[in-house]
mmCIF file of C-alpha atoms and ligand atoms in Angstrom:
data_model
loop_
_atom_site.group_PDB
_atom_site.id
_atom_site.type_symbol
_atom_site.label_atom_id
_atom_site.label_comp_id
_atom_site.label_asym_id
_atom_site.label_seq_id
_atom_site.Cartn_x
_atom_site.Cartn_y
_atom_site.Cartn_z
ATOM 1 C CA MET A 1 -28.304 210.866 260.767
ATOM 2 C CA LYS A 2 -29.772 214.436 261.199
ATOM 3 C CA SER A 3 -33.266 214.555 260.302
ATOM 4 C CA ASP A 4 -33.992 217.571 258.093
ATOM 5 C CA LYS A 5 -37.692 218.567 258.098
ATOM 6 C CA ALA A 6 -36.931 221.255 255.555
ATOM 7 C CA LEU A 7 -36.140 218.517 253.031
ATOM 8 C CA PRO A 8 -38.939 216.659 251.425
ATOM 9 C CA ARG A 9 -38.754 212.797 251.374
ATOM 10 C CA HIS A 10 -41.048 212.386 248.358
ATOM 11 C CA ILE A 11 -41.770 214.643 245.547
ATOM 12 C CA ALA A 12 -44.571 213.744 243.132
ATOM 13 C CA ILE A 13 -45.099 215.545 239.712
ATOM 14 C CA ILE A 14 -47.808 215.768 237.128
ATOM 15 C CA MET A 15 -45.840 216.417 234.102
ATOM 16 C CA ASP A 16 -48.202 218.349 231.943
ATOM 17 C CA GLY A 17 -47.731 220.786 228.920
ATOM 18 C CA ASN A 18 -45.971 218.746 226.466
ATOM 19 C CA GLY A 19 -48.568 218.980 223.750
ATOM 20 C CA ARG A 20 -48.800 222.677 224.042
ATOM 21 C CA TRP A 21 -45.066 223.077 224.166
ATOM 22 C CA ALA A 22 -44.945 221.292 220.768
ATOM 23 C CA LYS A 23 -47.902 223.247 219.302
ATOM 24 C CA ARG A 24 -46.246 226.516 220.125
ATOM 25 C CA ARG A 25 -43.384 225.375 218.006
ATOM 26 C CA MET A 26 -45.750 224.154 215.153
ATOM 27 C CA MET A 27 -44.688 220.659 215.838
ATOM 28 C CA PRO A 28 -46.758 217.475 216.444
ATOM 29 C CA ARG A 29 -47.601 216.642 220.019
ATOM 30 C CA GLY A 30 -45.102 213.644 219.970
ATOM 31 C CA PHE A 31 -42.349 216.042 219.644
ATOM 32 C CA GLY A 32 -43.318 217.529 223.099
ATOM 33 C CA HIS A 33 -43.520 214.045 224.584
ATOM 34 C CA ARG A 34 -40.060 213.241 223.509
ATOM 35 C CA GLU A 35 -38.757 216.540 224.853
ATOM 36 C CA GLY A 36 -40.533 215.888 228.133
ATOM 37 C CA VAL A 37 -38.761 212.482 228.576
ATOM 38 C CA LYS A 38 -35.332 214.345 228.405
ATOM 39 C CA VAL A 39 -36.507 216.445 231.288
ATOM 40 C CA ILE A 40 -37.206 213.413 233.434
ATOM 41 C CA ASP A 41 -33.566 212.630 233.583
ATOM 42 C CA ARG A 42 -32.415 216.200 234.575
ATOM 43 C CA ILE A 43 -35.021 216.472 237.235
ATOM 44 C CA ALA A 44 -34.555 212.955 238.645
ATOM 45 C CA ASP A 45 -30.831 213.504 239.029
ATOM 46 C CA ALA A 46 -31.540 216.870 240.687
ATOM 47 C CA VAL A 47 -34.077 215.413 243.195
ATOM 48 C CA PHE A 48 -31.873 212.486 244.018
ATOM 49 C CA SER A 49 -28.565 214.475 244.306
ATOM 50 C CA ARG A 50 -30.341 216.838 246.801
ATOM 51 C CA GLY A 51 -30.921 213.907 249.099
ATOM 52 C CA ILE A 52 -34.642 213.401 248.389
ATOM 53 C CA GLY A 53 -35.320 209.748 248.327
ATOM 54 C CA CYS A 54 -38.516 209.233 246.264
ATOM 55 C CA LEU A 55 -39.768 210.793 242.954
ATOM 56 C CA THR A 56 -43.181 209.857 241.508
ATOM 57 C CA LEU A 57 -43.911 210.887 238.020
ATOM 58 C CA PHE A 58 -47.447 210.856 236.291
ATOM 59 C CA ALA A 59 -46.613 209.613 232.658
ATOM 60 C CA PHE A 60 -49.998 208.135 231.473
ATOM 61 C CA SER A 61 -53.287 208.235 233.183
ATOM 62 C CA THR A 62 -56.228 205.750 232.989
ATOM 63 C CA GLU A 63 -57.947 208.501 231.021
ATOM 64 C CA ASN A 64 -55.057 209.164 228.481
ATOM 65 C CA TRP A 65 -56.381 206.198 226.396
ATOM 66 C CA LYS A 66 -58.979 208.607 225.077
ATOM 67 C CA ARG A 67 -56.380 210.458 223.088
ATOM 68 C CA PRO A 68 -56.088 209.828 219.442
ATOM 69 C CA GLU A 69 -54.519 206.432 218.623
ATOM 70 C CA GLU A 70 -51.491 207.850 217.043
ATOM 71 C CA GLU A 71 -50.656 209.777 220.205
ATOM 72 C CA VAL A 72 -51.345 206.821 222.586
ATOM 73 C CA ASP A 73 -49.079 204.605 220.453
ATOM 74 C CA GLY A 74 -46.428 207.202 220.567
ATOM 75 C CA LEU A 75 -46.716 207.377 224.312
ATOM 76 C CA LEU A 76 -46.513 203.582 224.697
ATOM 77 C CA ASP A 77 -43.467 203.379 222.443
ATOM 78 C CA LEU A 78 -41.715 206.194 224.393
ATOM 79 C CA PHE A 79 -42.363 204.357 227.610
ATOM 80 C CA LYS A 80 -40.869 201.170 226.297
ATOM 81 C CA LYS A 81 -37.805 203.073 224.901
ATOM 82 C CA TYR A 82 -37.487 204.661 228.313
ATOM 83 C CA LEU A 83 -37.558 201.482 230.166
ATOM 84 C CA ARG A 84 -35.103 199.778 227.745
ATOM 85 C CA LYS A 85 -32.682 202.643 227.868
ATOM 86 C CA LYS A 86 -32.788 203.778 231.492
ATOM 87 C CA THR A 87 -33.057 200.487 233.364
ATOM 88 C CA PRO A 88 -29.319 199.745 233.249
ATOM 89 C CA LEU A 89 -28.508 203.413 233.885
ATOM 90 C CA LEU A 90 -30.730 203.648 236.932
ATOM 91 C CA ALA A 91 -29.399 200.410 238.207
ATOM 92 C CA GLU A 92 -25.907 201.813 237.974
ATOM 93 C CA LYS A 93 -26.837 204.804 240.017
ATOM 94 C CA GLY A 94 -28.521 202.592 242.612
ATOM 95 C CA ILE A 95 -32.045 203.863 241.845
ATOM 96 C CA ARG A 96 -35.036 201.610 242.136
ATOM 97 C CA LEU A 97 -37.487 201.860 239.366
ATOM 98 C CA ASN A 98 -41.156 201.137 239.929
ATOM 99 C CA VAL A 99 -44.036 201.217 237.432
ATOM 100 C CA LEU A 100 -47.280 202.077 239.271
ATOM 101 C CA GLY A 101 -50.705 201.476 237.764
ATOM 102 C CA ASP A 102 -52.568 198.825 236.011
ATOM 103 C CA THR A 103 -49.929 197.348 233.719
ATOM 104 C CA SER A 104 -51.948 194.066 233.196
ATOM 105 C CA VAL A 105 -53.417 195.729 229.862
ATOM 106 C CA LEU A 106 -49.884 196.432 228.384
ATOM 107 C CA ASP A 107 -48.268 194.384 225.683
ATOM 108 C CA ALA A 108 -45.899 191.480 226.481
ATOM 109 C CA GLU A 109 -42.790 193.279 225.401
ATOM 110 C CA THR A 110 -43.543 196.154 227.780
ATOM 111 C CA LEU A 111 -44.495 193.834 230.531
ATOM 112 C CA ALA A 112 -41.113 192.123 230.117
ATOM 113 C CA LEU A 113 -39.271 195.447 230.247
ATOM 114 C CA ILE A 114 -41.229 196.222 233.538
ATOM 115 C CA SER A 115 -40.257 192.941 234.949
ATOM 116 C CA ASP A 116 -36.656 193.451 233.953
ATOM 117 C CA ALA A 117 -36.511 196.909 235.601
ATOM 118 C CA TYR A 118 -38.065 195.315 238.817
ATOM 119 C CA GLU A 119 -35.341 192.538 238.760
ATOM 120 C CA LYS A 120 -32.460 194.856 238.213
ATOM 121 C CA THR A 121 -33.342 197.613 240.504
ATOM 122 C CA HIS A 122 -35.639 196.399 243.351
ATOM 123 C CA GLY A 123 -32.930 196.065 245.977
ATOM 124 C CA LEU A 124 -31.464 199.398 245.304
ATOM 125 C CA ARG A 125 -31.534 202.141 247.934
ATOM 126 C CA ALA A 126 -30.062 205.258 246.574
ATOM 127 C CA GLY A 127 -33.425 206.390 245.476
ATOM 128 C CA THR A 128 -36.947 205.222 244.216
ATOM 129 C CA LEU A 129 -38.235 206.570 240.934
ATOM 130 C CA ASN A 130 -41.844 205.673 240.405
ATOM 131 C CA ILE A 131 -43.380 206.016 236.916
ATOM 132 C CA CYS A 132 -47.115 206.069 236.956
ATOM 133 C CA PHE A 133 -48.400 204.440 233.821
ATOM 134 C CA ASN A 134 -52.007 203.625 233.182
ATOM 135 C CA TYR A 135 -52.476 204.949 236.645
ATOM 136 C CA GLY A 136 -55.599 206.371 238.133
ATOM 137 C CA GLY A 137 -56.128 207.408 241.727
ATOM 138 C CA ARG A 138 -59.569 206.363 241.950
ATOM 139 C CA ALA A 139 -58.795 202.863 240.354
ATOM 140 C CA GLU A 140 -55.889 202.481 242.856
ATOM 141 C CA ILE A 141 -58.310 203.221 245.799
ATOM 142 C CA VAL A 142 -60.932 200.765 244.487
ATOM 143 C CA ARG A 143 -58.403 198.145 243.873
ATOM 144 C CA ALA A 144 -57.012 198.601 247.469
ATOM 145 C CA ALA A 145 -60.407 198.220 248.945
ATOM 146 C CA ALA A 146 -61.273 195.181 246.803
ATOM 147 C CA LYS A 147 -57.826 193.591 247.713
ATOM 148 C CA LEU A 148 -58.438 194.111 251.459
ATOM 149 C CA ALA A 149 -62.124 192.897 251.262
ATOM 150 C CA GLY A 150 -60.936 189.826 249.166
ATOM 151 C CA GLU A 151 -58.498 188.917 251.793
ATOM 152 C CA GLY A 152 -61.027 189.442 254.546
ATOM 153 C CA ARG A 153 -58.731 191.978 256.167
ATOM 154 C CA GLU A 154 -59.665 194.883 258.406
ATOM 155 C CA ILE A 155 -59.611 198.215 256.762
ATOM 156 C CA THR A 156 -57.573 200.772 258.634
ATOM 157 C CA GLU A 157 -55.562 203.674 257.411
ATOM 158 C CA GLN A 158 -52.520 201.603 257.705
ATOM 159 C CA SER A 159 -53.760 198.461 255.920
ATOM 160 C CA PHE A 160 -55.255 200.652 253.305
ATOM 161 C CA SER A 161 -51.846 202.445 252.656
ATOM 162 C CA ASP A 162 -50.115 199.157 252.488
ATOM 163 C CA ALA A 163 -52.646 197.962 249.784
ATOM 164 C CA LEU A 164 -51.843 200.941 247.597
ATOM 165 C CA TYR A 165 -49.197 200.912 244.717
ATOM 166 C CA THR A 166 -47.069 203.194 247.078
ATOM 167 C CA ALA A 167 -46.960 200.645 249.907
ATOM 168 C CA GLY A 168 -44.116 201.378 252.214
ATOM 169 C CA MET A 169 -43.283 204.697 250.759
ATOM 170 C CA PRO A 170 -43.788 208.095 252.512
ATOM 171 C CA ASP A 171 -46.673 210.232 251.310
ATOM 172 C CA PRO A 172 -45.535 213.037 248.888
ATOM 173 C CA ASP A 173 -44.449 216.088 250.798
ATOM 174 C CA ILE A 174 -44.658 218.095 247.562
ATOM 175 C CA LEU A 175 -46.893 217.801 244.704
ATOM 176 C CA ILE A 176 -46.005 219.804 241.416
ATOM 177 C CA ARG A 177 -48.234 220.240 238.478
ATOM 178 C CA THR A 178 -46.609 221.955 235.487
ATOM 179 C CA GLY A 179 -48.587 223.294 232.614
ATOM 180 C CA GLY A 180 -50.815 225.831 234.234
ATOM 181 C CA GLU A 181 -53.902 223.745 235.069
ATOM 182 C CA HIS A 182 -55.105 223.821 238.689
ATOM 183 C CA ARG A 183 -56.339 220.272 239.052
ATOM 184 C CA ILE A 184 -55.214 216.930 240.269
ATOM 185 C CA SER A 185 -56.422 214.871 237.274
ATOM 186 C CA ASN A 186 -56.886 211.662 239.344
ATOM 187 C CA PHE A 187 -53.288 211.409 240.499
ATOM 188 C CA LEU A 188 -52.499 210.052 244.023
ATOM 189 C CA LEU A 189 -55.827 210.937 245.520
ATOM 190 C CA TYR A 190 -55.159 209.121 248.818
ATOM 191 C CA GLN A 191 -51.499 209.954 249.359
ATOM 192 C CA THR A 192 -51.667 213.680 248.873
ATOM 193 C CA ALA A 193 -54.011 214.468 251.824
ATOM 194 C CA TYR A 194 -51.156 216.714 253.349
ATOM 195 C CA SER A 195 -48.859 217.350 250.399
ATOM 196 C CA GLU A 196 -47.921 220.952 249.644
ATOM 197 C CA ILE A 197 -49.223 221.641 246.201
ATOM 198 C CA TYR A 198 -47.358 223.742 243.651
ATOM 199 C CA PHE A 199 -48.960 224.722 240.352
ATOM 200 C CA THR A 200 -46.593 226.325 237.866
ATOM 201 C CA GLY A 201 -47.449 227.620 234.416
ATOM 202 C CA THR A 202 -44.217 226.203 233.041
ATOM 203 C CA LEU A 203 -44.751 223.665 230.439
ATOM 204 C CA TRP A 204 -43.150 220.335 231.444
ATOM 205 C CA PRO A 205 -40.467 220.493 228.705
ATOM 206 C CA ASP A 206 -39.396 223.803 229.956
ATOM 207 C CA PHE A 207 -39.174 222.768 233.718
ATOM 208 C CA THR A 208 -35.727 223.297 235.202
ATOM 209 C CA GLU A 209 -33.595 222.405 238.246
ATOM 210 C CA LYS A 210 -33.764 226.114 239.133
ATOM 211 C CA GLU A 211 -37.584 226.045 239.307
ATOM 212 C CA LEU A 212 -37.393 222.801 241.386
ATOM 213 C CA ASP A 213 -34.954 224.649 243.713
ATOM 214 C CA GLU A 214 -37.287 227.514 244.070
ATOM 215 C CA ILE A 215 -40.107 225.138 245.129
ATOM 216 C CA LEU A 216 -37.676 223.422 247.593
ATOM 217 C CA ALA A 217 -36.840 226.786 249.134
ATOM 218 C CA ASP A 218 -40.500 227.717 249.451
ATOM 219 C CA PHE A 219 -41.260 224.280 250.915
ATOM 220 C CA ALA A 220 -38.447 224.686 253.555
ATOM 221 C CA ALA A 221 -40.124 227.904 254.651
ATOM 222 C CA THR A 222 -43.677 226.391 254.885
ATOM 223 C CA ASP A 223 -45.332 225.831 258.174
ATOM 224 C CA ARG A 224 -47.011 222.432 257.896
ATOM 225 C CA ARG A 225 -49.627 222.350 260.702
ATOM 226 C CA TYR A 226 -51.471 219.134 259.961
ATOM 227 C CA GLY A 227 -54.630 220.564 261.665
ATOM 228 C CA LYS A 228 -52.861 221.776 264.622
ATOM 229 C CA VAL A 229 -52.309 225.373 266.039
ATOM 230 C CA LYS A 230 -48.749 226.574 266.158
HETATM 231 C C1 IPE B 1 -48.548 215.644 229.610
HETATM 232 O O1 IPE B 1 -48.749 216.528 228.530
HETATM 233 C C2 IPE B 1 -48.200 214.271 229.191
HETATM 234 C C3 IPE B 1 -49.287 213.323 229.174
HETATM 235 C C4 IPE B 1 -50.402 213.551 229.593
HETATM 236 C C5 IPE B 1 -49.003 212.083 228.614
HETATM 237 P P1 IPE B 1 -49.960 216.815 227.778
HETATM 238 O O2 IPE B 1 -49.789 215.780 226.553
HETATM 239 O O3 IPE B 1 -51.119 216.541 228.500
HETATM 240 O O4 IPE B 1 -49.731 218.194 227.232
HETATM 241 P P2 IPE B 1 -50.866 219.376 226.923
HETATM 242 O O5 IPE B 1 -51.623 219.467 228.352
HETATM 243 O O6 IPE B 1 -51.843 218.828 225.911
HETATM 244 O O7 IPE B 1 -50.050 220.476 226.654
HETATM 245 C C1 IPE B 2 -52.543 214.534 233.590
HETATM 246 O O1 IPE B 2 -52.395 215.242 232.521
HETATM 247 C C2 IPE B 2 -51.894 213.169 233.208
HETATM 248 C C3 IPE B 2 -50.518 213.100 233.030
HETATM 249 C C4 IPE B 2 -49.631 214.044 233.223
HETATM 250 C C5 IPE B 2 -49.960 211.867 232.628
HETATM 251 P P1 IPE B 2 -53.617 215.472 231.503
HETATM 252 O O2 IPE B 2 -53.228 216.410 230.420
HETATM 253 O O3 IPE B 2 -54.008 214.085 230.935
HETATM 254 O O4 IPE B 2 -54.865 216.046 232.378
HETATM 255 P P2 IPE B 2 -56.030 216.857 232.027
HETATM 256 O O5 IPE B 2 -56.730 216.143 230.935
HETATM 257 O O6 IPE B 2 -55.706 218.211 231.581
HETATM 258 O O7 IPE B 2 -56.911 216.901 233.264
HETATM 259 MG MG1 MG B 3 -52.337 217.861 229.527
#
């Protein structure tokens, strides 16, 4: 197979701006979150149909528990609905669905849905969709270090990568943040060392395939030097 360096292997997205999108429409924040879930399908289809193997989405951070209870409950509920509805559809398309983050604190019903997604999709190879839920980059790094120390293993860049939630996956070539903020908000801190970062003011519910294609075109024209001189 021809290797195409112009095509990323892995795209990661901080899906931000749902709340503001709703507020502009004088609607509750939950309305924006529901609209945001619809965009996931469109963008995931676009990513996989362009031959990009891996998509990682930031859905709920370890800090998002600090939001009002009503909003947190709404997000947990949307996540459950997403897993219930999408697992069979992703399985049909051959997409592997992973949930990355500390899922141990989630309720039994959600845990069962996560296990079901794993069982139905873990062998599939048409693409990998990672949903980061109760995910924090620092927590992930500390967990990996504790894991290696607990097993008495040597700590190298390779063993460390393999102890992260993203074990075995390529690092993201592209990190996109919608919603206009220029920050990482504790997302994939280890894995984004050499990612090309795109910040867009577009609010997540307004993000389109067209804008994704513009980012892909810019990426294809980018000189990735990795510290070297060209
Ligand atoms: C991103 O949208 C979704 C989550 C963090 C769950 P926000 O809810 O952060 O939307 P804004 O940033 O308040 O507009
Ligand atoms: C980052 O967005 C987390 C997710 C998209 C899930 P936030 O809206 O929580 O980030 P901050 O608070 O603006 O840094
Ligand atoms: Mg936000």
